[in-house]
mmCIF file of C-alpha atoms in Angstrom:
data_model
loop_
_atom_site.group_PDB
_atom_site.id
_atom_site.type_symbol
_atom_site.label_atom_id
_atom_site.label_comp_id
_atom_site.label_asym_id
_atom_site.label_seq_id
_atom_site.Cartn_x
_atom_site.Cartn_y
_atom_site.Cartn_z
ATOM 1 C CA UNK A 3 -0.245 -0.166 0.249
ATOM 2 C CA UNK A 4 1.344 3.294 -1.082
ATOM 3 C CA UNK A 5 -1.529 5.204 -2.656
ATOM 4 C CA UNK A 6 -5.074 4.415 -2.823
ATOM 5 C CA UNK A 7 -7.854 5.957 -5.196
ATOM 6 C CA UNK A 8 -11.157 6.507 -4.045
ATOM 7 C CA UNK A 9 -14.095 7.465 -5.074
ATOM 8 C CA UNK A 10 -17.727 8.521 -3.888
ATOM 9 C CA UNK A 11 -20.111 7.131 -2.123
ATOM 10 C CA UNK A 12 -23.804 7.038 -1.987
ATOM 11 C CA UNK A 13 -24.177 7.127 -5.878
ATOM 12 C CA UNK A 14 -25.939 4.949 -8.558
ATOM 13 C CA UNK A 15 -22.396 3.059 -8.642
ATOM 14 C CA UNK A 16 -20.804 1.066 -5.525
ATOM 15 C CA UNK A 17 -19.319 2.851 -2.801
ATOM 16 C CA UNK A 18 -15.803 3.870 -3.848
ATOM 17 C CA UNK A 19 -16.027 3.411 -7.580
ATOM 18 C CA UNK A 20 -14.485 5.808 -9.386
ATOM 19 C CA UNK A 21 -17.476 6.185 -12.686
ATOM 20 C CA UNK A 22 -18.856 9.252 -11.448
ATOM 21 C CA UNK A 23 -15.317 10.649 -11.654
ATOM 22 C CA UNK A 24 -14.878 9.527 -14.659
ATOM 23 C CA UNK A 25 -18.339 10.932 -16.095
ATOM 24 C CA UNK A 26 -17.299 14.347 -14.233
ATOM 25 C CA UNK A 27 -14.396 14.134 -16.834
ATOM 26 C CA UNK A 28 -16.601 13.420 -19.705
ATOM 27 C CA UNK A 29 -18.439 15.824 -18.845
ATOM 28 C CA UNK A 30 -15.536 18.814 -18.727
ATOM 29 C CA UNK A 31 -13.935 17.645 -22.187
ATOM 30 C CA UNK A 32 -17.553 17.782 -24.005
ATOM 31 C CA UNK A 33 -18.038 20.975 -22.703
ATOM 32 C CA UNK A 34 -14.911 22.854 -21.462
ATOM 33 C CA UNK A 35 -12.749 21.104 -23.686
ATOM 34 C CA UNK A 36 -10.555 19.828 -20.549
ATOM 35 C CA UNK A 37 -8.600 17.365 -21.599
ATOM 36 C CA UNK A 38 -7.311 15.647 -18.156
ATOM 37 C CA UNK A 39 -8.288 15.905 -14.566
ATOM 38 C CA UNK A 40 -6.493 16.208 -11.610
ATOM 39 C CA UNK A 41 -7.938 15.208 -7.618
ATOM 40 C CA UNK A 42 -5.946 16.124 -4.460
ATOM 41 C CA UNK A 43 -3.542 14.056 -2.551
ATOM 42 C CA UNK A 44 -4.700 13.381 1.398
ATOM 43 C CA UNK A 45 -1.903 12.154 3.514
ATOM 44 C CA UNK A 46 -3.171 9.003 6.024
ATOM 45 C CA UNK A 47 -1.171 10.064 8.869
ATOM 46 C CA UNK A 48 -2.769 7.565 11.019
ATOM 47 C CA UNK A 49 0.240 5.026 9.729
ATOM 48 C CA UNK A 50 2.702 6.392 12.091
ATOM 49 C CA UNK A 51 0.531 6.123 15.489
ATOM 50 C CA UNK A 52 1.555 2.982 17.673
ATOM 51 C CA UNK A 53 -1.701 1.216 18.306
ATOM 52 C CA UNK A 54 -2.259 0.010 22.140
ATOM 53 C CA UNK A 55 -3.004 -3.510 22.574
ATOM 54 C CA UNK A 56 -6.609 -2.842 23.181
ATOM 55 C CA UNK A 57 -6.290 -1.542 19.670
ATOM 56 C CA UNK A 58 -4.404 -4.078 18.221
ATOM 57 C CA UNK A 59 -6.545 -6.611 19.552
ATOM 58 C CA UNK A 60 -9.542 -5.281 17.736
ATOM 59 C CA UNK A 61 -7.729 -5.304 14.247
ATOM 60 C CA UNK A 62 -8.656 -9.261 14.202
ATOM 61 C CA UNK A 63 -9.719 -10.328 10.854
ATOM 62 C CA UNK A 64 -10.015 -6.882 9.624
ATOM 63 C CA UNK A 65 -7.985 -5.590 6.541
ATOM 64 C CA UNK A 66 -4.745 -3.523 6.353
ATOM 65 C CA UNK A 67 -6.754 -0.476 4.928
ATOM 66 C CA UNK A 68 -8.908 -0.539 8.045
ATOM 67 C CA UNK A 69 -6.134 0.286 10.515
ATOM 68 C CA UNK A 70 -5.727 4.160 9.031
ATOM 69 C CA UNK A 71 -9.301 5.694 9.559
ATOM 70 C CA UNK A 72 -7.488 9.149 10.450
ATOM 71 C CA UNK A 73 -6.346 11.416 8.072
ATOM 72 C CA UNK A 74 -4.618 14.862 8.247
ATOM 73 C CA UNK A 75 -7.603 17.446 8.560
ATOM 74 C CA UNK A 76 -5.331 20.239 6.346
ATOM 75 C CA UNK A 77 -2.563 20.000 4.052
ATOM 76 C CA UNK A 78 0.917 20.640 5.165
ATOM 77 C CA UNK A 79 2.918 22.944 3.252
ATOM 78 C CA UNK A 80 5.011 22.769 0.983
ATOM 79 C CA UNK A 81 5.044 18.865 1.330
ATOM 80 C CA UNK A 82 1.342 18.701 -0.425
ATOM 81 C CA UNK A 83 0.119 22.558 -1.067
ATOM 82 C CA UNK A 84 2.088 25.977 -1.771
ATOM 83 C CA UNK A 85 1.182 28.556 0.961
ATOM 84 C CA UNK A 86 0.030 32.087 -0.649
ATOM 85 C CA UNK A 87 0.518 34.388 2.751
ATOM 86 C CA UNK A 88 -1.329 34.433 6.076
ATOM 87 C CA UNK A 89 0.314 31.798 7.706
ATOM 88 C CA UNK A 90 -1.136 29.578 5.093
ATOM 89 C CA UNK A 91 -4.809 30.314 5.636
ATOM 90 C CA UNK A 92 -4.224 30.574 1.688
ATOM 91 C CA UNK A 93 -3.002 28.109 -0.135
ATOM 92 C CA UNK A 94 -2.795 26.271 -3.440
ATOM 93 C CA UNK A 95 -2.926 22.314 -3.583
ATOM 94 C CA UNK A 96 -2.918 22.298 -7.544
ATOM 95 C CA UNK A 97 -0.749 19.599 -9.656
ATOM 96 C CA UNK A 98 2.636 19.451 -8.433
ATOM 97 C CA UNK A 99 2.050 22.045 -4.979
ATOM 98 C CA UNK A 100 -0.485 19.656 -4.119
ATOM 99 C CA UNK A 101 1.056 16.569 -5.005
ATOM 100 C CA UNK A 102 -1.763 15.728 -7.512
ATOM 101 C CA UNK A 103 -2.445 12.739 -9.565
ATOM 102 C CA UNK A 104 -4.707 13.154 -13.212
ATOM 103 C CA UNK A 105 -6.449 11.342 -14.883
ATOM 104 C CA UNK A 106 -6.303 11.800 -18.727
ATOM 105 C CA UNK A 107 -8.650 11.338 -21.778
ATOM 106 C CA UNK A 108 -6.526 9.569 -24.069
ATOM 107 C CA UNK A 109 -9.210 7.428 -25.922
ATOM 108 C CA UNK A 110 -10.110 10.458 -28.203
ATOM 109 C CA UNK A 111 -8.235 10.457 -30.993
ATOM 110 C CA UNK A 112 -9.391 14.232 -31.730
ATOM 111 C CA UNK A 113 -6.874 15.093 -28.866
ATOM 112 C CA UNK A 114 -3.445 15.722 -30.268
ATOM 113 C CA UNK A 115 -0.696 13.577 -27.978
ATOM 114 C CA UNK A 116 1.728 15.177 -25.880
ATOM 115 C CA UNK A 117 4.460 14.380 -23.233
ATOM 116 C CA UNK A 118 2.942 13.732 -19.787
ATOM 117 C CA UNK A 119 4.176 14.921 -16.707
ATOM 118 C CA UNK A 120 4.166 14.405 -13.336
ATOM 119 C CA UNK A 121 0.666 15.503 -11.045
ATOM 120 C CA UNK A 122 0.213 17.528 -14.310
ATOM 121 C CA UNK A 123 0.583 17.129 -17.916
ATOM 122 C CA UNK A 124 2.942 20.207 -17.980
ATOM 123 C CA UNK A 125 4.669 22.556 -15.325
ATOM 124 C CA UNK A 126 2.744 25.553 -17.486
ATOM 125 C CA UNK A 127 -0.048 26.209 -14.725
ATOM 126 C CA UNK A 128 -1.840 28.610 -17.039
ATOM 127 C CA UNK A 129 -1.935 25.894 -20.029
ATOM 128 C CA UNK A 130 -3.068 23.489 -17.222
ATOM 129 C CA UNK A 131 -5.935 25.343 -15.676
ATOM 130 C CA UNK A 132 -6.996 25.598 -19.274
ATOM 131 C CA UNK A 133 -6.863 21.917 -20.339
ATOM 132 C CA UNK A 134 -7.229 20.190 -16.533
ATOM 133 C CA UNK A 135 -10.389 19.934 -14.393
ATOM 134 C CA UNK A 136 -9.958 19.503 -10.647
ATOM 135 C CA UNK A 137 -11.896 17.449 -9.368
ATOM 136 C CA UNK A 138 -13.542 18.088 -5.578
ATOM 137 C CA UNK A 139 -12.505 15.717 -2.895
ATOM 138 C CA UNK A 140 -15.794 13.556 -2.603
ATOM 139 C CA UNK A 141 -15.436 12.509 -5.998
ATOM 140 C CA UNK A 142 -12.416 11.665 -6.266
ATOM 141 C CA UNK A 143 -9.180 11.518 -4.267
ATOM 142 C CA UNK A 144 -6.161 9.604 -3.388
ATOM 143 C CA UNK A 145 -5.148 8.172 -0.061
ATOM 144 C CA UNK A 146 -1.129 8.761 0.465
ATOM 145 C CA UNK A 147 -0.055 5.926 3.302
ATOM 146 C CA UNK A 148 3.012 8.370 3.880
ATOM 147 C CA UNK A 149 3.977 11.937 5.568
ATOM 148 C CA UNK A 150 7.601 11.347 6.433
ATOM 149 C CA UNK A 151 7.499 15.503 6.611
ATOM 150 C CA UNK A 152 5.439 15.257 9.467
ATOM 151 C CA UNK A 153 7.636 12.945 11.560
ATOM 152 C CA UNK A 154 10.824 14.593 10.237
ATOM 153 C CA UNK A 155 9.337 17.584 11.553
ATOM 154 C CA UNK A 156 8.376 16.096 15.300
ATOM 155 C CA UNK A 157 4.719 17.190 14.245
ATOM 156 C CA UNK A 158 2.989 13.846 14.775
ATOM 157 C CA UNK A 159 1.584 15.132 18.041
ATOM 158 C CA UNK A 160 0.790 18.345 17.567
ATOM 159 C CA UNK A 161 -1.068 17.989 13.750
ATOM 160 C CA UNK A 162 -4.935 18.054 13.598
ATOM 161 C CA UNK A 163 -6.337 14.713 12.007
ATOM 162 C CA UNK A 164 -9.902 14.146 11.004
ATOM 163 C CA UNK A 165 -11.716 10.856 10.785
ATOM 164 C CA UNK A 166 -12.226 9.542 7.247
ATOM 165 C CA UNK A 167 -12.498 5.578 7.121
ATOM 166 C CA UNK A 168 -12.978 3.596 3.766
ATOM 167 C CA UNK A 169 -16.450 2.657 3.113
ATOM 168 C CA UNK A 170 -17.708 -0.846 4.783
ATOM 169 C CA UNK A 171 -18.826 -1.922 1.784
ATOM 170 C CA UNK A 172 -15.888 -0.863 -0.452
ATOM 171 C CA UNK A 173 -13.871 -2.835 2.352
ATOM 172 C CA UNK A 174 -16.528 -5.850 1.623
ATOM 173 C CA UNK A 175 -15.715 -5.858 -1.940
ATOM 174 C CA UNK A 176 -11.869 -6.147 -1.405
ATOM 175 C CA UNK A 177 -12.323 -9.034 0.483
ATOM 176 C CA UNK A 178 -14.525 -10.646 -1.865
ATOM 177 C CA UNK A 179 -12.015 -9.905 -4.425
ATOM 178 C CA UNK A 180 -9.086 -11.560 -2.428
ATOM 179 C CA UNK A 181 -11.075 -14.274 -1.831
ATOM 180 C CA UNK A 182 -11.632 -14.843 -5.533
ATOM 181 C CA UNK A 183 -8.438 -14.753 -6.490
ATOM 182 C CA UNK A 184 -8.143 -17.816 -9.305
ATOM 183 C CA UNK A 185 -4.986 -19.724 -10.767
ATOM 184 C CA UNK A 186 -4.186 -23.259 -10.210
ATOM 185 C CA UNK A 187 -3.496 -23.150 -6.586
ATOM 186 C CA UNK A 188 -6.751 -21.140 -5.879
ATOM 187 C CA UNK A 189 -7.113 -22.332 -2.340
ATOM 188 C CA UNK A 190 -3.930 -21.797 -1.499
ATOM 189 C CA UNK A 191 -3.711 -18.427 -2.696
ATOM 190 C CA UNK A 192 -6.796 -17.366 -1.139
ATOM 191 C CA UNK A 193 -5.609 -18.585 2.054
ATOM 192 C CA UNK A 194 -2.108 -17.176 1.300
ATOM 193 C CA UNK A 195 -3.400 -13.358 0.050
ATOM 194 C CA UNK A 196 -5.953 -13.525 2.586
ATOM 195 C CA UNK A 197 -3.491 -14.584 5.940
ATOM 196 C CA UNK A 198 -1.135 -12.143 4.720
ATOM 197 C CA UNK A 199 -3.083 -9.433 4.364
ATOM 198 C CA UNK A 200 -4.440 -9.739 8.482
ATOM 199 C CA UNK A 201 -1.429 -10.357 9.143
ATOM 200 C CA UNK A 202 0.102 -6.599 8.067
ATOM 201 C CA UNK A 203 -3.544 -5.419 9.959
ATOM 202 C CA UNK A 204 -2.403 -6.771 12.590
ATOM 203 C CA UNK A 205 1.366 -7.143 13.250
ATOM 204 C CA UNK A 206 2.648 -4.084 11.984
ATOM 205 C CA UNK A 207 0.631 -2.278 9.189
ATOM 206 C CA UNK A 208 2.648 -0.488 6.192
ATOM 207 C CA UNK A 209 5.768 -2.467 6.333
ATOM 208 C CA UNK A 210 7.896 0.531 5.465
ATOM 209 C CA UNK A 211 6.753 2.938 8.208
ATOM 210 C CA UNK A 212 8.140 2.676 11.843
ATOM 211 C CA UNK A 213 5.394 3.380 14.103
ATOM 212 C CA UNK A 214 5.915 6.221 17.094
ATOM 213 C CA UNK A 215 3.974 6.648 20.593
ATOM 214 C CA UNK A 216 1.622 9.457 19.806
ATOM 215 C CA UNK A 217 -0.474 11.179 22.487
ATOM 216 C CA UNK A 218 -3.630 10.168 23.220
ATOM 217 C CA UNK A 219 -5.918 12.317 21.206
ATOM 218 C CA UNK A 220 -4.589 10.047 18.575
ATOM 219 C CA UNK A 221 -6.012 6.959 19.717
ATOM 220 C CA UNK A 222 -9.372 6.020 19.066
ATOM 221 C CA UNK A 223 -11.407 2.875 19.981
ATOM 222 C CA UNK A 224 -11.482 0.508 16.822
ATOM 223 C CA UNK A 225 -14.749 -1.359 16.361
ATOM 224 C CA UNK A 226 -14.168 -5.033 16.726
#
């Protein structure tokens, strides 16, 4: 796990489905000639929280994605935003400054081909404002399972977090997908993948993150 793209809930599509974002991008191309859509990267800071024994026990039979239900309440500049003044009360999250990701319309052959850059089609923001649509978080966002800037700057006990659990319906789909894995060793593969997912959730979390002791406000009871 490093990044997970998440769509909205309570639409005509299953929770977390990215179809509404694709619909919006298609509408942006049709009506405003936007050839790509970008969306915010939100840091899942709770990956750094060393869980208590009670919290660890509550993780039984849950997936690793269900371990991390809290994200940054607002972005931290300059890691994933650009401060525009007034102690960052005004900021920009567009493109490179916000570590945004994007999807581009590559199906319509009437759109001239061009090289693709990271976080935006190009670094010319004036041009990007004209040809890229920025999607709201409630339509599509990326959950970024990183945040070393919080740890390196000793901010893990002063930052503000907000609750943002992934949809239970979506998590059930992940479980179902794992259990439907097919190959010549179907039953073995199912057990291997599911056991590994549970072990990761129960024993350590994201493998490349070293958890730390955090203040009481960053600990919440996890529903068994």
